[in-house]
Short mmCIF file of C-alpha atoms and ligand atoms in Angstrom, two decimals:
data_model
loop_
_atom_site.label_atom_id
_atom_site.label_comp_id
_atom_site.label_asym_id
_atom_site.label_seq_id
_atom_site.Cartn_x
_atom_site.Cartn_y
_atom_site.Cartn_z
CA MET A 53 102.45 101.22 88.98
CA PHE A 54 101.79 98.23 86.83
CA ASN A 55 101.22 95.18 89.00
CA THR A 56 102.10 91.94 87.19
CA PHE A 57 99.74 90.03 89.47
CA THR A 58 96.59 92.03 88.66
CA LYS A 59 97.88 92.97 85.19
CA ARG A 60 96.89 96.60 85.53
CA GLU A 61 98.21 99.90 86.84
CA GLU A 62 97.36 100.43 90.47
CA GLU A 63 97.80 103.18 92.98
CA LEU A 64 100.36 101.89 95.46
CA LYS A 65 98.90 102.07 98.94
CA LEU A 66 101.96 102.19 101.15
CA GLU A 67 102.63 102.77 104.83
CA ARG A 68 105.56 104.89 105.90
CA THR A 69 107.82 101.85 105.91
CA VAL A 70 108.00 100.11 102.53
CA ARG A 71 109.39 96.59 102.25
CA ILE A 72 110.99 95.65 98.95
CA TYR A 73 112.54 92.38 97.80
CA VAL A 74 114.38 92.19 94.49
CA CYS A 75 115.83 88.96 93.14
CA GLY A 76 119.58 89.22 92.83
CA ILE A 77 122.12 87.53 90.62
CA THR A 78 123.27 83.95 90.49
CA ALA A 79 126.92 84.49 91.24
CA TYR A 80 128.64 82.37 88.58
CA ASP A 81 129.85 85.05 86.14
CA TYR A 82 130.31 88.78 85.66
CA SER A 83 127.05 90.71 85.60
CA HIS A 84 125.69 92.05 82.33
CA ILE A 85 123.77 95.19 81.50
CA GLY A 86 120.46 93.34 81.84
CA HIS A 87 121.29 92.84 85.53
CA ALA A 88 122.34 96.48 85.64
CA ARG A 89 118.94 97.55 84.34
CA THR A 90 117.06 95.66 87.05
CA SER A 91 119.33 96.93 89.81
CA VAL A 92 119.33 100.53 88.59
CA PHE A 93 115.58 100.59 88.10
CA PHE A 94 114.70 99.24 91.54
CA ASP A 95 117.38 101.44 93.12
CA THR A 96 115.67 104.42 91.48
CA LEU A 97 112.26 103.30 92.75
CA ARG A 98 113.77 102.99 96.21
CA ARG A 99 115.30 106.48 95.99
CA PHE A 100 112.03 107.95 94.82
CA LEU A 101 110.12 106.35 97.70
CA GLU A 102 112.72 107.72 100.10
CA PHE A 103 112.47 111.11 98.47
CA LYS A 104 108.74 110.97 99.14
CA GLY A 105 109.41 110.36 102.83
CA HIS A 106 109.14 106.59 103.08
CA LYS A 107 111.52 104.45 105.04
CA VAL A 108 112.49 101.65 102.68
CA ILE A 109 113.71 98.25 103.79
CA TYR A 110 115.38 96.81 100.73
CA VAL A 111 116.46 93.21 100.38
CA GLN A 112 118.33 91.69 97.45
CA ASN A 113 119.54 88.11 97.64
CA PHE A 114 122.50 86.35 96.12
CA THR A 115 122.01 82.87 94.73
CA ASP A 116 125.35 81.43 95.78
CA VAL A 117 124.63 77.75 95.22
CA ASP A 118 123.23 76.56 91.91
CA ASP A 119 123.93 74.28 88.91
CA LYS A 120 125.85 76.94 87.00
CA ILE A 121 128.02 77.83 89.98
CA VAL A 122 128.75 74.15 90.62
CA ARG A 123 129.61 73.58 86.97
CA ARG A 124 132.05 76.47 86.90
CA ALA A 125 133.60 75.46 90.22
CA VAL A 126 134.25 71.92 88.98
CA LYS A 127 135.67 73.24 85.71
CA GLU A 128 138.06 75.58 87.52
CA GLY A 129 138.90 73.15 90.31
CA LYS A 130 137.39 75.46 92.90
CA THR A 131 134.60 75.29 95.45
CA GLN A 132 131.12 76.73 94.95
CA LYS A 133 131.92 79.21 97.72
CA GLU A 134 135.05 80.51 95.98
CA ILE A 135 133.22 81.06 92.71
CA ALA A 136 130.24 82.75 94.36
CA GLU A 137 132.36 85.02 96.53
CA ARG A 138 134.39 86.17 93.56
CA PHE A 139 131.38 87.19 91.49
CA ILE A 140 129.51 88.73 94.42
CA GLU A 141 132.50 90.98 94.92
CA GLU A 142 132.50 91.85 91.22
CA TYR A 143 128.79 92.60 91.40
CA PHE A 144 129.33 95.10 94.21
CA LYS A 145 132.11 96.79 92.22
CA ASP A 146 129.80 97.16 89.21
CA MET A 147 126.93 98.46 91.33
CA SER A 148 129.11 100.99 93.06
CA ALA A 149 130.09 102.43 89.66
CA LEU A 150 126.39 102.68 88.80
CA ASN A 151 125.53 104.45 92.10
CA VAL A 152 123.30 101.55 93.11
CA LYS A 153 123.01 101.73 96.87
CA LYS A 154 123.64 98.59 98.88
CA ALA A 155 120.52 96.82 100.07
CA ASP A 156 119.73 96.74 103.77
CA HIS A 157 120.22 93.00 103.55
CA HIS A 158 122.00 90.91 100.91
CA PRO A 159 121.16 87.40 102.13
CA LYS A 160 122.90 84.38 100.63
CA VAL A 161 121.38 80.93 100.27
CA THR A 162 124.26 79.15 102.01
CA ASP A 163 123.71 81.27 105.13
CA HIS A 164 120.07 80.16 105.28
CA ILE A 165 120.19 76.42 104.75
CA SER A 166 118.54 75.57 108.09
CA ASP A 167 115.72 78.10 107.46
CA ILE A 168 115.21 76.55 104.03
CA ILE A 169 115.16 73.02 105.44
CA SER A 170 112.50 74.02 108.01
CA ALA A 171 110.38 75.59 105.27
CA VAL A 172 110.63 72.47 103.08
CA GLN A 173 109.69 70.29 106.07
CA LYS A 174 106.69 72.48 106.74
CA LEU A 175 105.58 72.18 103.12
CA ILE A 176 105.81 68.39 103.36
CA GLU A 177 103.82 68.39 106.62
CA LYS A 178 101.16 70.61 105.08
CA GLY A 179 100.78 68.26 102.13
CA PHE A 180 102.25 70.60 99.50
CA ALA A 181 105.45 68.64 98.96
CA TYR A 182 106.71 65.07 98.80
CA VAL A 183 110.03 63.22 98.97
CA VAL A 184 111.45 60.90 96.28
CA ASP A 185 114.88 59.32 96.94
CA GLY A 186 116.46 62.32 98.60
CA ASP A 187 114.73 64.90 96.38
CA VAL A 188 111.80 67.00 97.54
CA TYR A 189 109.21 68.34 95.08
CA PHE A 190 106.50 70.91 95.44
CA HIS A 191 103.27 69.35 94.22
CA VAL A 192 101.72 72.01 91.99
CA PRO A 193 98.15 70.55 91.82
CA ALA A 194 98.02 70.94 95.64
CA PHE A 195 98.03 74.70 95.08
CA PRO A 196 94.99 75.49 92.92
CA SER A 197 95.81 79.14 92.10
CA TYR A 198 99.16 78.22 90.53
CA GLY A 199 99.54 80.17 87.29
CA LYS A 200 97.79 83.28 88.54
CA LEU A 201 100.89 85.46 88.56
CA SER A 202 102.17 84.56 85.10
CA GLY A 203 98.66 84.27 83.71
CA PHE A 204 99.50 80.97 82.03
CA SER A 205 96.69 78.50 81.51
CA LEU A 206 97.00 74.94 82.75
CA GLU A 207 97.70 73.81 79.20
CA GLU A 208 100.50 76.34 78.77
CA LEU A 209 101.93 75.42 82.13
CA ASN A 210 102.01 71.75 81.26
CA ARG A 211 103.74 72.55 77.99
CA HIS A 212 106.44 74.54 79.80
CA ARG A 213 107.81 71.47 81.51
CA ILE A 214 109.51 69.75 78.63
CA GLU A 215 111.33 66.95 80.41
CA PRO A 216 108.86 64.47 81.83
CA ASP A 217 110.27 62.88 84.98
CA PRO A 218 108.61 59.63 86.09
CA ARG A 219 109.62 60.38 89.67
CA LYS A 220 107.35 63.43 89.72
CA LYS A 221 103.65 63.12 90.48
CA ASP A 222 102.87 65.93 88.03
CA VAL A 223 104.91 67.45 85.18
CA LYS A 224 104.61 70.87 86.78
CA ASP A 225 106.10 69.80 90.12
CA PHE A 226 109.37 71.55 90.86
CA ALA A 227 112.32 70.84 93.15
CA LEU A 228 112.54 72.25 96.66
CA TRP A 229 115.53 70.12 97.57
CA LYS A 230 117.92 68.29 95.26
CA SER A 231 119.92 65.27 96.36
CA ALA A 232 123.69 65.54 95.97
CA LYS A 233 125.27 64.73 92.62
CA GLU A 234 128.92 63.91 92.16
CA GLU A 235 129.68 67.42 90.90
CA ASP A 236 127.96 69.00 93.91
CA ILE A 237 130.18 67.03 96.26
CA LYS A 238 133.29 68.02 94.30
CA ALA A 239 132.33 71.70 94.50
CA LYS A 240 131.48 71.38 98.22
CA ALA A 241 127.95 72.50 97.44
CA VAL A 242 126.13 70.00 99.64
CA PHE A 243 124.44 70.25 102.99
CA GLU A 244 123.01 67.80 105.53
CA SER A 245 119.25 67.50 105.53
CA PRO A 246 116.54 65.12 106.80
CA TRP A 247 116.48 63.75 103.21
CA GLY A 248 120.22 63.19 102.97
CA LEU A 249 123.03 65.30 101.50
CA GLY A 250 121.85 67.82 98.96
CA ARG A 251 121.12 71.46 98.28
CA PRO A 252 118.05 73.69 97.91
CA GLY A 253 116.20 74.14 94.62
CA TRP A 254 116.37 77.66 93.25
CA HIS A 255 112.94 79.05 94.09
CA ILE A 256 112.62 78.22 97.79
CA GLU A 257 115.42 80.61 98.80
CA CYS A 258 113.45 83.71 97.86
CA SER A 259 110.33 82.55 99.74
CA VAL A 260 112.40 81.91 102.84
CA MET A 261 114.67 84.95 102.75
CA SER A 262 111.98 87.49 101.83
CA ALA A 263 109.80 86.27 104.73
CA LYS A 264 112.73 86.27 107.12
CA TYR A 265 113.82 89.86 106.43
CA LEU A 266 110.53 91.48 105.47
CA GLY A 267 107.73 89.40 106.96
CA VAL A 268 104.63 88.31 105.04
CA PRO A 269 103.00 89.95 103.23
CA PHE A 270 105.53 92.53 102.10
CA ASP A 271 104.97 95.45 99.75
CA ILE A 272 106.95 95.15 96.54
CA HIS A 273 108.59 92.20 94.86
CA GLY A 274 110.77 93.12 91.93
CA GLY A 275 112.89 91.48 89.28
CA GLY A 276 113.44 91.16 85.56
CA LYS A 277 110.40 89.92 83.66
CA ASP A 278 112.17 86.67 82.77
CA LEU A 279 111.67 85.75 86.42
CA ILE A 280 107.86 85.85 86.29
CA PHE A 281 107.80 82.25 85.20
CA PRO A 282 108.77 79.92 86.67
CA HIS A 283 110.72 81.62 89.46
CA HIS A 284 108.13 84.04 90.85
CA GLU A 285 105.18 81.80 90.08
CA ASN A 286 106.87 79.11 92.16
CA GLU A 287 107.91 81.54 94.84
CA ARG A 288 104.35 82.75 95.24
CA ALA A 289 103.06 79.17 95.46
CA GLN A 290 105.61 78.22 98.12
CA SER A 291 105.07 81.35 100.21
CA TYR A 292 101.29 81.16 100.02
CA ALA A 293 101.42 77.47 100.95
CA LEU A 294 103.73 78.25 103.89
CA PHE A 295 102.02 81.31 105.32
CA GLY A 296 98.43 81.01 104.13
CA VAL A 297 98.27 84.55 102.70
CA GLU A 298 99.02 86.29 99.42
CA PRO A 299 102.72 86.97 100.15
CA VAL A 300 103.34 90.04 97.96
CA ARG A 301 101.22 93.17 97.60
CA TYR A 302 102.72 94.42 94.32
CA TRP A 303 104.74 92.43 91.80
CA ILE A 304 106.82 94.72 89.59
CA HIS A 305 108.94 93.52 86.67
CA ASN A 306 111.27 95.32 84.30
CA ASP A 307 111.84 94.51 80.66
CA PHE A 308 115.08 93.36 79.02
CA VAL A 309 118.07 95.08 77.50
CA THR A 310 118.27 93.92 73.91
CA ILE A 311 121.06 93.97 71.32
CA LYS A 312 119.83 94.72 67.82
CA GLY A 313 116.38 93.82 69.06
CA GLU A 314 117.40 90.43 70.39
CA LYS A 315 117.52 89.33 73.99
CA MET A 316 121.03 88.94 75.38
CA SER A 317 121.89 85.32 75.93
CA LYS A 318 124.91 83.10 76.32
CA SER A 319 123.83 80.98 73.37
CA LEU A 320 123.65 83.99 71.02
CA GLY A 321 126.98 85.20 72.39
CA ASN A 322 125.73 88.79 72.57
CA ILE A 323 126.14 89.42 76.28
CA VAL A 324 127.48 92.84 77.22
CA ARG A 325 129.11 92.90 80.62
CA ILE A 326 128.88 95.91 82.87
CA ARG A 327 132.63 95.95 83.46
CA ASP A 328 133.31 96.15 79.72
CA VAL A 329 130.98 99.13 79.27
CA LEU A 330 132.69 100.81 82.25
CA LYS A 331 136.02 100.68 80.44
CA ARG A 332 134.64 103.14 77.89
CA PHE A 333 131.90 105.02 79.69
CA ASP A 334 131.37 106.49 83.12
CA GLY A 335 129.06 104.42 85.34
CA GLU A 336 126.66 107.34 85.62
CA VAL A 337 126.38 107.51 81.85
CA LEU A 338 125.37 103.85 81.80
CA ARG A 339 122.90 104.52 84.60
CA PHE A 340 121.48 107.47 82.66
CA PHE A 341 121.16 105.28 79.57
CA LEU A 342 119.34 102.55 81.50
CA LEU A 343 116.82 105.10 82.79
CA SER A 344 116.27 106.60 79.36
CA ALA A 345 113.58 104.05 78.46
CA HIS A 346 110.47 103.20 80.43
CA TYR A 347 111.18 100.18 82.61
CA ARG A 348 108.40 98.13 80.98
CA SER A 349 109.76 98.67 77.46
CA PRO A 350 112.74 96.85 76.03
CA LEU A 351 115.88 98.96 75.80
CA ASP A 352 118.19 98.39 72.88
CA TYR A 353 121.86 98.71 73.66
CA SER A 354 124.47 99.95 71.20
CA GLU A 355 127.61 102.04 71.40
CA LYS A 356 125.81 104.74 69.45
CA ALA A 357 122.93 104.80 71.88
CA LEU A 358 125.37 105.08 74.75
CA GLU A 359 127.20 107.94 73.01
CA ARG A 360 123.87 109.74 72.69
CA ALA A 361 123.17 109.11 76.36
CA LYS A 362 126.56 110.53 77.24
CA LYS A 363 125.84 113.77 75.38
CA SER A 364 122.49 114.09 77.03
CA TYR A 365 123.95 113.30 80.43
CA ASN A 366 126.70 115.88 79.96
CA SER A 367 124.22 118.59 79.08
CA LEU A 368 122.51 118.08 82.45
CA LYS A 369 125.83 118.06 84.23
CA ASN A 370 126.84 121.29 82.49
CA SER A 371 123.71 123.04 83.70
CA LEU A 372 124.35 121.96 87.25
CA GLU A 373 127.88 123.27 86.99
CA LEU A 374 126.76 126.52 85.35
CA LEU A 375 124.47 127.22 88.30
CA ASP A 376 127.21 126.33 90.71
CA MET A 377 129.82 128.54 89.01
CA GLU A 378 127.44 131.47 89.00
CA ILE A 379 126.75 131.00 92.70
CA ALA A 380 130.48 130.89 93.46
CA TYR A 381 130.97 134.02 91.38
CA LEU A 382 128.23 136.00 93.13
CA LYS A 383 129.41 134.83 96.53
CA THR A 384 132.92 136.03 95.73
CA PHE A 385 132.26 139.32 93.96
CA GLY A 386 128.64 140.15 94.69
CA GLU A 387 126.53 141.94 92.08
CA ASP A 388 123.16 143.60 92.25
CA ARG A 389 120.70 141.75 90.09
CA THR A 390 117.01 142.14 89.53
CA PRO A 391 115.48 138.69 90.16
CA VAL A 392 114.03 137.09 87.04
CA ASN A 393 111.25 135.49 89.13
CA SER A 394 112.19 131.95 88.30
CA TYR A 395 110.60 130.33 91.36
CA ALA A 396 107.26 129.42 89.81
CA THR A 397 108.93 128.02 86.70
CA VAL A 398 111.38 125.97 88.73
CA ASP A 399 108.54 124.67 90.92
CA SER A 400 106.62 123.58 87.84
CA PHE A 401 109.63 121.59 86.56
CA PHE A 402 109.90 120.01 89.98
CA ARG A 403 106.20 119.11 90.06
CA ARG A 404 106.23 117.68 86.55
CA PHE A 405 109.28 115.57 87.33
CA ILE A 406 107.54 114.06 90.38
CA ASP A 407 104.33 113.54 88.37
CA ALA A 408 106.28 111.63 85.73
CA LEU A 409 107.73 109.25 88.30
CA GLU A 410 104.36 108.84 89.94
CA GLU A 411 102.98 107.68 86.59
CA ASP A 412 104.39 104.16 86.71
CA MET A 413 107.96 105.44 87.15
CA ASN A 414 108.13 107.15 83.79
CA THR A 415 111.86 107.93 83.86
CA PRO A 416 112.11 109.07 80.20
CA LYS A 417 109.43 111.65 80.89
CA ALA A 418 111.20 112.72 84.08
CA LEU A 419 114.45 113.07 82.12
CA ALA A 420 112.70 115.13 79.43
CA THR A 421 111.52 117.51 82.15
CA LEU A 422 115.05 117.72 83.51
CA HIS A 423 116.23 118.70 80.03
CA GLU A 424 113.65 121.48 79.86
CA PHE A 425 114.82 122.58 83.28
CA SER A 426 118.38 122.51 81.99
CA SER A 427 117.55 124.73 78.97
CA PHE A 428 115.84 127.17 81.29
CA VAL A 429 118.96 127.28 83.47
CA ASN A 430 121.26 127.84 80.49
CA LYS A 431 119.13 130.73 79.30
CA ASN A 432 118.71 132.49 82.63
CA VAL A 433 121.71 131.67 84.74
CA ALA A 434 123.56 134.93 84.08
CA ASN A 435 120.59 137.02 85.22
CA MET A 436 119.38 135.18 88.30
CA SER A 437 119.93 136.55 91.77
CA LEU A 438 122.04 134.59 94.24
CA GLU A 439 118.95 133.45 96.11
CA GLU A 440 117.28 132.27 92.93
CA LEU A 441 120.42 130.49 91.79
CA GLU A 442 120.69 128.62 95.05
CA TYR A 443 117.03 127.64 94.93
CA CYS A 444 117.41 126.48 91.37
CA PHE A 445 120.62 124.58 92.11
CA ASN A 446 119.08 122.73 95.05
CA MET A 447 115.96 121.76 93.14
CA PHE A 448 117.92 120.60 90.11
CA LYS A 449 120.35 118.63 92.24
CA GLN A 450 117.58 117.00 94.24
CA LEU A 451 115.87 115.74 91.10
CA CYS A 452 119.12 114.42 89.67
CA TRP A 453 119.97 112.71 92.95
CA THR A 454 116.57 111.03 92.98
CA LEU A 455 117.65 109.36 89.76
CA GLY A 456 121.03 108.55 91.29
CA LEU A 457 122.94 111.06 89.16
CA PHE A 458 125.76 113.44 90.13
CA GLU A 459 125.99 111.99 93.61
CA SER A 460 129.69 112.67 93.96
CA TYR A 461 129.40 116.18 92.51
CA LYS A 462 131.82 118.56 94.28
CA ARG A 463 130.68 122.15 94.77
CA VAL A 464 132.60 125.02 93.17
CA PRO A 465 133.80 127.14 96.09
CA ALA A 466 133.70 130.91 96.45
CA LEU A 467 137.20 132.36 96.41
CA PRO A 468 138.98 133.97 99.35
CA GLN A 469 139.79 137.66 98.93
CA ASP A 470 143.45 137.26 97.91
CA VAL A 471 142.61 134.68 95.25
CA ALA A 472 139.66 136.76 94.01
CA GLU A 473 142.09 139.65 93.67
CA LEU A 474 144.06 137.58 91.15
CA ILE A 475 140.95 137.31 88.96
CA ARG A 476 140.65 141.09 88.97
CA GLU A 477 144.36 141.48 88.15
CA ARG A 478 144.01 139.07 85.28
CA GLU A 479 141.00 140.90 83.87
CA ILE A 480 143.00 144.13 83.93
CA ALA A 481 146.00 142.41 82.32
CA ARG A 482 143.74 141.13 79.56
CA LYS A 483 142.35 144.58 78.92
CA GLU A 484 145.89 145.92 78.71
CA ARG A 485 146.75 143.04 76.38
CA ASP A 486 149.35 141.74 78.82
CA PHE A 487 148.68 138.15 77.84
CA GLU A 488 151.81 136.84 79.48
CA LYS A 489 150.58 137.97 82.87
CA ALA A 490 147.06 136.74 82.16
CA ASP A 491 148.41 133.32 81.25
CA ALA A 492 150.63 133.22 84.33
CA ILE A 493 147.59 133.82 86.51
CA ARG A 494 145.65 131.17 84.63
CA SER A 495 148.46 128.69 85.36
CA LYS A 496 148.40 129.65 89.01
CA PHE A 497 144.69 128.78 89.11
CA ARG A 498 145.35 125.50 87.42
CA GLU A 499 147.85 124.66 90.15
CA MET A 500 145.14 125.44 92.69
CA GLY A 501 142.79 123.02 90.90
CA TYR A 502 140.65 125.50 88.93
CA ILE A 503 139.92 126.11 85.29
CA LEU A 504 139.13 129.72 84.40
CA ILE A 505 136.34 130.47 81.95
CA ASP A 506 136.03 133.88 80.34
CA THR A 507 132.44 134.89 79.66
CA PRO A 508 130.96 138.18 78.39
CA LYS A 509 129.89 138.76 81.99
CA GLY A 510 133.32 138.24 83.48
CA THR A 511 135.50 135.38 84.60
CA ARG A 512 134.06 132.24 86.13
CA TRP A 513 135.95 129.22 87.50
CA LYS A 514 135.31 125.57 87.92
CA LEU A 515 137.07 122.62 89.51
CA ILE A 516 139.38 120.44 87.46
CA ARG A 517 137.50 117.13 87.70
ZN1 LIG B 846 114.30 85.17 93.54
#
């Protein structure tokens, strides 16, 4: 995978247990599809590692105290905690619709204030940080390899800090602890510290919480690429200064979701919320769409693009169902079939799918292979033996599940004898042009939760979903 730190593709050298930290949302508003892309991508990476036999320990934080949360709390006459809790809950709702699994730990800043205070104290003791009237700053020149993650030169770094602050020793210095402002007190977003009432700066939380739950160094640090600078640059500096080692083995960042080629932003007013997309499209369709581009390329969102994704998604779902219906049919009625020897072909689809994901998580390539697999299924399903069908079904399903698709798929059951008899009766009725009887039987099936499908090779049934 492409490592942002070394700026090249590297073979991931992983033990059986893989430790992953992904920066989570700042809980001050509904999440948008850019957040969805990050969460879906790293969830897919996690699933793939699990598929390959790794045990993954996955941590994603919530920033539950921050300027934007405080601002909203004051505006709505609420506390920081009330605002954060509301949008954390909304985030989980959105993620559940997208089949994003819960992390092993979802730490929140406000539950780790004392850990953060100890870390800041340690940074002061070690000479990496200093106190000015209740604020604590990390002194960037004390950490010579600052800039190595983002690749910014000293000149670029100096330019990034636009507001010169005479209280800082260097323009690049950033806050580890911020003294309480009036708004913070109003929103109950302040905590006791050796430097007075205040709250943590943004970056220190991820250094503290990743080390607490994963140890140092850990394997993979993920996030959207907008976090490379300053957030991850600062996080790396803090962690290295605290623990004396390179804290992360692989830094992995995903690109943005764009709208008409532009980045989504509040100021442009082009933010698309997950919950609004879910009113019109199934969560799995959105997930499918988000995986349809390589994670390091921008992905342009539009209704049209989502419609296309839906079609493509449905064609995969249809193939899965076709296999399943054929299995149910053969289990119910039996039929001697000469195997079409599909095993080698199916294995090659399987191998190519895995290869695609092993090439820097190339999900569009993996999806293209799934589509080839799907065409093969559509062409051969009516001739495959039961054993082949089951093999094919399991392989297809496994690949889809690795991408987080069709997780809640319900199997089409074989029919008990008396119900199967009704299918026979209906076929006879149809031959005798007794359509009234045929329709009556069809209605009976509908009541039982099935849709009947007449094919040249006989009647099949599927579940009403
Ligand atoms: Zn973070």
